[in-house]
Tab-separated table of C-alpha atoms in Angstrom:
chain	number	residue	atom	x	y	z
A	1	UNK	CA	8.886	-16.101	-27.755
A	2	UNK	CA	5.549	-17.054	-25.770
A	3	UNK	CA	2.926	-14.623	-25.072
A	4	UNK	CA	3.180	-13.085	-21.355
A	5	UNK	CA	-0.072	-12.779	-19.756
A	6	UNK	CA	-1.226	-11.276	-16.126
A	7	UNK	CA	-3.894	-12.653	-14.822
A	8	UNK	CA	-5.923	-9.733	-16.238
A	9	UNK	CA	-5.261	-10.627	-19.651
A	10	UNK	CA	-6.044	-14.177	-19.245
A	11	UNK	CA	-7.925	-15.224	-22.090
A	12	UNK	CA	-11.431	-16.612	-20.782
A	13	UNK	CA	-11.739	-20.048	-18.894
A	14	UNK	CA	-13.698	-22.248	-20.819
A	15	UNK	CA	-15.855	-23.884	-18.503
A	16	UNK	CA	-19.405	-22.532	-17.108
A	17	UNK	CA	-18.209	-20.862	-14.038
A	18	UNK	CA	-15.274	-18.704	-13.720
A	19	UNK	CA	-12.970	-19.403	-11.156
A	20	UNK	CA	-10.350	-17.101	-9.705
A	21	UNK	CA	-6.981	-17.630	-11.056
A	22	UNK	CA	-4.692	-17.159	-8.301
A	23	UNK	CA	-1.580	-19.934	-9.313
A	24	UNK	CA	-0.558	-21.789	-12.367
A	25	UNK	CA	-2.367	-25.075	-10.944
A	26	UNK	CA	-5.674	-23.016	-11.463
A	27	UNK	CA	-5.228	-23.091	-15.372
A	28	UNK	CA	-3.846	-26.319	-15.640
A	29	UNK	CA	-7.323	-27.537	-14.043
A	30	UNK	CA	-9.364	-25.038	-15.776
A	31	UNK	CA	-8.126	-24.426	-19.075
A	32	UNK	CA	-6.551	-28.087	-20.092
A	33	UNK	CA	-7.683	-30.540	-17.139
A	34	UNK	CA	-11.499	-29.356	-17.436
A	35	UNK	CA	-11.693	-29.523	-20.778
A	36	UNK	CA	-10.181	-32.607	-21.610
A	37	UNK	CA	-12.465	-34.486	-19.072
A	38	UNK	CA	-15.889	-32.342	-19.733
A	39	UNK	CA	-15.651	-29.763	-22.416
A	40	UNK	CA	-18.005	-30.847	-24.773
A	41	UNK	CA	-20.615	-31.859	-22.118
A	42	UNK	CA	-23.475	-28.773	-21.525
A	43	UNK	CA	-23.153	-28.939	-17.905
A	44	UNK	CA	-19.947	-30.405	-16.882
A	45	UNK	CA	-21.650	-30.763	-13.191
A	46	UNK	CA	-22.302	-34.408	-13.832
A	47	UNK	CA	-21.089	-37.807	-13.102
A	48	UNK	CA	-19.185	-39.098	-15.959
A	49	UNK	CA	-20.932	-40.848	-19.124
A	50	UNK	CA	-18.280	-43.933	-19.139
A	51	UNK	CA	-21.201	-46.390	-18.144
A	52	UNK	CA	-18.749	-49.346	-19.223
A	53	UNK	CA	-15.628	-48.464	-17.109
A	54	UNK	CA	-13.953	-51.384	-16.062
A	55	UNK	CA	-15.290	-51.500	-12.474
A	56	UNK	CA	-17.561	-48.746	-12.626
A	57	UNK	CA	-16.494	-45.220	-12.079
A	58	UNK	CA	-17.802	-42.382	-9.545
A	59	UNK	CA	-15.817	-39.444	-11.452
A	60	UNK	CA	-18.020	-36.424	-10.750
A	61	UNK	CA	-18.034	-32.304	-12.117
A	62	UNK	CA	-15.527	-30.837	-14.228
A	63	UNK	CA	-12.634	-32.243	-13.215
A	64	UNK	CA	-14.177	-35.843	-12.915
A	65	UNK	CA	-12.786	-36.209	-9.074
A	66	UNK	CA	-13.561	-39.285	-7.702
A	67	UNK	CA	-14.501	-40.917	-4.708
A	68	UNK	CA	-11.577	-42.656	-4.207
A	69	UNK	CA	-9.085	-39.853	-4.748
A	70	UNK	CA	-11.023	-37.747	-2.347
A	71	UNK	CA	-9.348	-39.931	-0.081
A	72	UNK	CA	-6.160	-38.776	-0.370
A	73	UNK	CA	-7.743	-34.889	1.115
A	74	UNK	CA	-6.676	-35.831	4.861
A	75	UNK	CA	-4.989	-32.767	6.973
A	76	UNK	CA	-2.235	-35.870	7.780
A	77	UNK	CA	-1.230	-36.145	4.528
A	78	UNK	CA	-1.737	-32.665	3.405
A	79	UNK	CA	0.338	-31.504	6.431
A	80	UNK	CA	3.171	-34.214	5.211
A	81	UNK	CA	3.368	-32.304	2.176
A	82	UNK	CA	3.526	-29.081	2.681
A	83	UNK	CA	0.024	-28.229	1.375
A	84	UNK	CA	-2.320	-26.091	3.332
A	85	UNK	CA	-4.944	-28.125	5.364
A	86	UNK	CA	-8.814	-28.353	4.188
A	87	UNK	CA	-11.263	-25.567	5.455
A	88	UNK	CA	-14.200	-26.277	7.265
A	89	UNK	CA	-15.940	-25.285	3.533
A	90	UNK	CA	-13.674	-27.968	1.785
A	91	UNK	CA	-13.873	-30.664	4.644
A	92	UNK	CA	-17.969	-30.313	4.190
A	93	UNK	CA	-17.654	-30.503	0.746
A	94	UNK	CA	-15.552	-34.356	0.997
A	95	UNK	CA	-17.690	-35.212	3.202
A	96	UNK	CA	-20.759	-34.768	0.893
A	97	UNK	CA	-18.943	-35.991	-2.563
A	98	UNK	CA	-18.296	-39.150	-0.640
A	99	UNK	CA	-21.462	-40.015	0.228
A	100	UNK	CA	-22.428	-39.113	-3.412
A	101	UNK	CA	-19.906	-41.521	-4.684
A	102	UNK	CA	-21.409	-44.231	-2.608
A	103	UNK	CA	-24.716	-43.293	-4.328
A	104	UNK	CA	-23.184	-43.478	-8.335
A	105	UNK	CA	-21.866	-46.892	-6.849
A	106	UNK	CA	-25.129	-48.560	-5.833
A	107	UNK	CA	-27.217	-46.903	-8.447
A	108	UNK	CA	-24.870	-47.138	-11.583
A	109	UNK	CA	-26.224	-49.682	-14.480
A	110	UNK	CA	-28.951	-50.930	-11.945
A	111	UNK	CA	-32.151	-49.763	-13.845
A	112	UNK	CA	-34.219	-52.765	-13.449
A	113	UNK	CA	-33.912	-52.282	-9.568
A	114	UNK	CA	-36.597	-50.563	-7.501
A	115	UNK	CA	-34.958	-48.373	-5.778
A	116	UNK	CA	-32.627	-47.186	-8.871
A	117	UNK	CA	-32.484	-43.514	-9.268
A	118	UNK	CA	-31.349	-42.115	-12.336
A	119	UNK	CA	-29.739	-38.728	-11.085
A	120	UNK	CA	-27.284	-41.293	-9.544
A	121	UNK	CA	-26.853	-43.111	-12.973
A	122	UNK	CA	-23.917	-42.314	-15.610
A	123	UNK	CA	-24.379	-38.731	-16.739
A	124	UNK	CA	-27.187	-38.276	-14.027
A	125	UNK	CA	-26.121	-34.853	-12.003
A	126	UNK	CA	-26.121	-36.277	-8.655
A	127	UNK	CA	-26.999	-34.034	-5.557
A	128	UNK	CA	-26.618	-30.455	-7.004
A	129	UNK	CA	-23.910	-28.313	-5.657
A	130	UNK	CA	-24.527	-24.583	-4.430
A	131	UNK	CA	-22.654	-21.776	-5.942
A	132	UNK	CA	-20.523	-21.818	-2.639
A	133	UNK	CA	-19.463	-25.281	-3.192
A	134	UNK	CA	-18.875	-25.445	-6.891
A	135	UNK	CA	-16.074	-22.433	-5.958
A	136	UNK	CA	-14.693	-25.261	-2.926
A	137	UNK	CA	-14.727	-28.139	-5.734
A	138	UNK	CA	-11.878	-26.220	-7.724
A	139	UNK	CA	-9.701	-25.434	-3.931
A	140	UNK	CA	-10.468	-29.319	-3.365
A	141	UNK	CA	-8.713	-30.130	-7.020
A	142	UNK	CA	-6.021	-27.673	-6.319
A	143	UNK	CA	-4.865	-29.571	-3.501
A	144	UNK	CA	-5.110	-32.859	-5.089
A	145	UNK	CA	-3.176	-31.762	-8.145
A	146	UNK	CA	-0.974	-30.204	-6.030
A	147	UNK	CA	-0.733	-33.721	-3.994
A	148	UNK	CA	-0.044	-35.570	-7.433
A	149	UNK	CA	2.867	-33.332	-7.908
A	150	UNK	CA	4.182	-33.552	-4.637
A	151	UNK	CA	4.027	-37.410	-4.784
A	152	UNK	CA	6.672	-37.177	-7.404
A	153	UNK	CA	8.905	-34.382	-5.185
A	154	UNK	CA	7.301	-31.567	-7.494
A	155	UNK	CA	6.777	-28.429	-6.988
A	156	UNK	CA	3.037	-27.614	-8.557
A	157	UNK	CA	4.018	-24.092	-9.402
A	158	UNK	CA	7.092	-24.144	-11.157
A	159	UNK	CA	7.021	-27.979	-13.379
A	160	UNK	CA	9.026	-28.247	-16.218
A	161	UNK	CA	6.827	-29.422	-19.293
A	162	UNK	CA	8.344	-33.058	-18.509
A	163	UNK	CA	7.214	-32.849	-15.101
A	164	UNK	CA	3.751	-31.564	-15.853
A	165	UNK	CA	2.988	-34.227	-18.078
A	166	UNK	CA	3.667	-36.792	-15.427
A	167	UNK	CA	0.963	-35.141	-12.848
A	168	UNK	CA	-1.448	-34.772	-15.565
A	169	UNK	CA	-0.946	-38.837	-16.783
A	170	UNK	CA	-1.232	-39.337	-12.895
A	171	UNK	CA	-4.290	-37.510	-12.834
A	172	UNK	CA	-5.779	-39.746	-15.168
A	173	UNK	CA	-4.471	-42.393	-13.643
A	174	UNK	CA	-6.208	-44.980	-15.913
A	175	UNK	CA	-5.630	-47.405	-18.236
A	176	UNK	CA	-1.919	-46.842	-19.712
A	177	UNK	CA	-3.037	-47.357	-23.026
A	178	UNK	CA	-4.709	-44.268	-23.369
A	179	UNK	CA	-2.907	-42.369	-20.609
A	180	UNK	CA	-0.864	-40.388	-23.494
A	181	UNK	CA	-3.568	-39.641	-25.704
A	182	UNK	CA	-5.390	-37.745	-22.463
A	183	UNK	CA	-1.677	-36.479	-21.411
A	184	UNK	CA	-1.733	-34.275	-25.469
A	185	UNK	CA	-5.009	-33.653	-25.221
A	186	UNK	CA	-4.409	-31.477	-21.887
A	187	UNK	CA	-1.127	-29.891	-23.896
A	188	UNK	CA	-3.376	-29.255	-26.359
A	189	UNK	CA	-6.027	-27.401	-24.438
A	190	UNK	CA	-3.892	-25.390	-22.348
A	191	UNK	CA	-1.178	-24.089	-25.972
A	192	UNK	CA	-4.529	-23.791	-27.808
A	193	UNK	CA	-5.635	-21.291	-24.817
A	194	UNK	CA	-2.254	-19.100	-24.825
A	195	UNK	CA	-1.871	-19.918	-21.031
A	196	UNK	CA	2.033	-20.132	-22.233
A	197	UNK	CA	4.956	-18.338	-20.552
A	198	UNK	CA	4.414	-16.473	-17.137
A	199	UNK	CA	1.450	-15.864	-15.004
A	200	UNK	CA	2.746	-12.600	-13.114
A	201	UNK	CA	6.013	-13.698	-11.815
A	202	UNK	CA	6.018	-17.171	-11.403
A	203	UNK	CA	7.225	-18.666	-14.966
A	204	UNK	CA	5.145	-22.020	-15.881
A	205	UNK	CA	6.073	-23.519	-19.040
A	206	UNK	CA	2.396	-24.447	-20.426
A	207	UNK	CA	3.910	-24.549	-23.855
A	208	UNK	CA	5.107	-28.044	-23.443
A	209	UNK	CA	6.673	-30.286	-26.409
A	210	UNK	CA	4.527	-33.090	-27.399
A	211	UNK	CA	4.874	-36.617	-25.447
């Protein structure tokens, strides 16, 4: 039988900052998410190191959010499906990733030009988030996981293992032919963390079967 765990017994996040755990979508970004996409970088506050991604890539922080799937963060849409709309905090916050992702775009692989700047360069760190916001990055990936989900008619806090496996590969939301390797290594992370069983009332299978 799984472990139980409250949320006071909640074995430590492993990324720098720790975030309040207040729903099962929390550890699925923090504990298997998070560390599949930046767990063995120092400061996982960075845009990603994939300097040869087919078409370039603006995936930015922990959970590698980006530019283009911050575009999904409307109130409309949001609204649609059942998911409570952005703060004034959280609609700053797109706001200012956007117009950093439009920075990784024009500076990315451009070193020979004069105005390149490297902090907008593949594993550059981009314009540094406050405290404040880095707490609003995790709400904003909240909602878009919990978008994901409800693109497929899930609910976010109650997925079967099947069904959390298919937000997670659409999280990725790459190229197929790696979309299951990136699928077990989130599995992984989160058994390997004992986030299995319930979190307070709310059951949330984490110990999923493999793919």
């Amino acid at each position: 039988m799984p472990e139980i765990f409250t949320r006071e017994q909640l074995p430590p996040a492993p990324v720098e900052e720790e975030v309040v755990v207040e729903s099962p979508v929390d550890l699925v970004l923090q504990r298997g998410i998070a560390v599949q996409e930046t767990g063995g970088e120092e400061d996982p506050w960075i845009r990603t190191n994939l300097k040869d991604t087919p078409g370039g890539s603006t995936a930015y922080g922990p959970l590698q959010i980006t530019g283009k799937t911050l575009d999904d963060l409307t109130d409309k849409q949001l609204e649609i499906k059942g998911i409570s709309k952005l703060s004034d905090a959280e609609k700053e916050l797109v706001k200012k990733l956007k117009k950093q992702s439009r920075q990784f775009a024009k500076h990315g692989n451009e070193q020979d030009k004069d105005w390149y700047n490297p902090r907008y360069d593949y594993g550059g760190t981009g314009d540094a988030l406050t405290e404040n916001e880095k707490k609003t990055y995790w709400k904003l990936g909240n909602k878009l996981f919990r978008l994901k989900a409800a693109y497929r008619n899930f609910n976010p806090d109650d997925l079967t293992p099947e069904e959390l496996s298919i937000v997670v590969g659409d999280w990725y939301g790459k190229d197929k032919e790696y979309t299951n390797e990136y699928i077990q290594g989130v599995m992984t992370h989160l058994s390997s963390n004992k986030t299995g069983g319930m979190v307070q009332r709310n059951p949330y299978p984490y110990m999923a079967r493999p793919i």
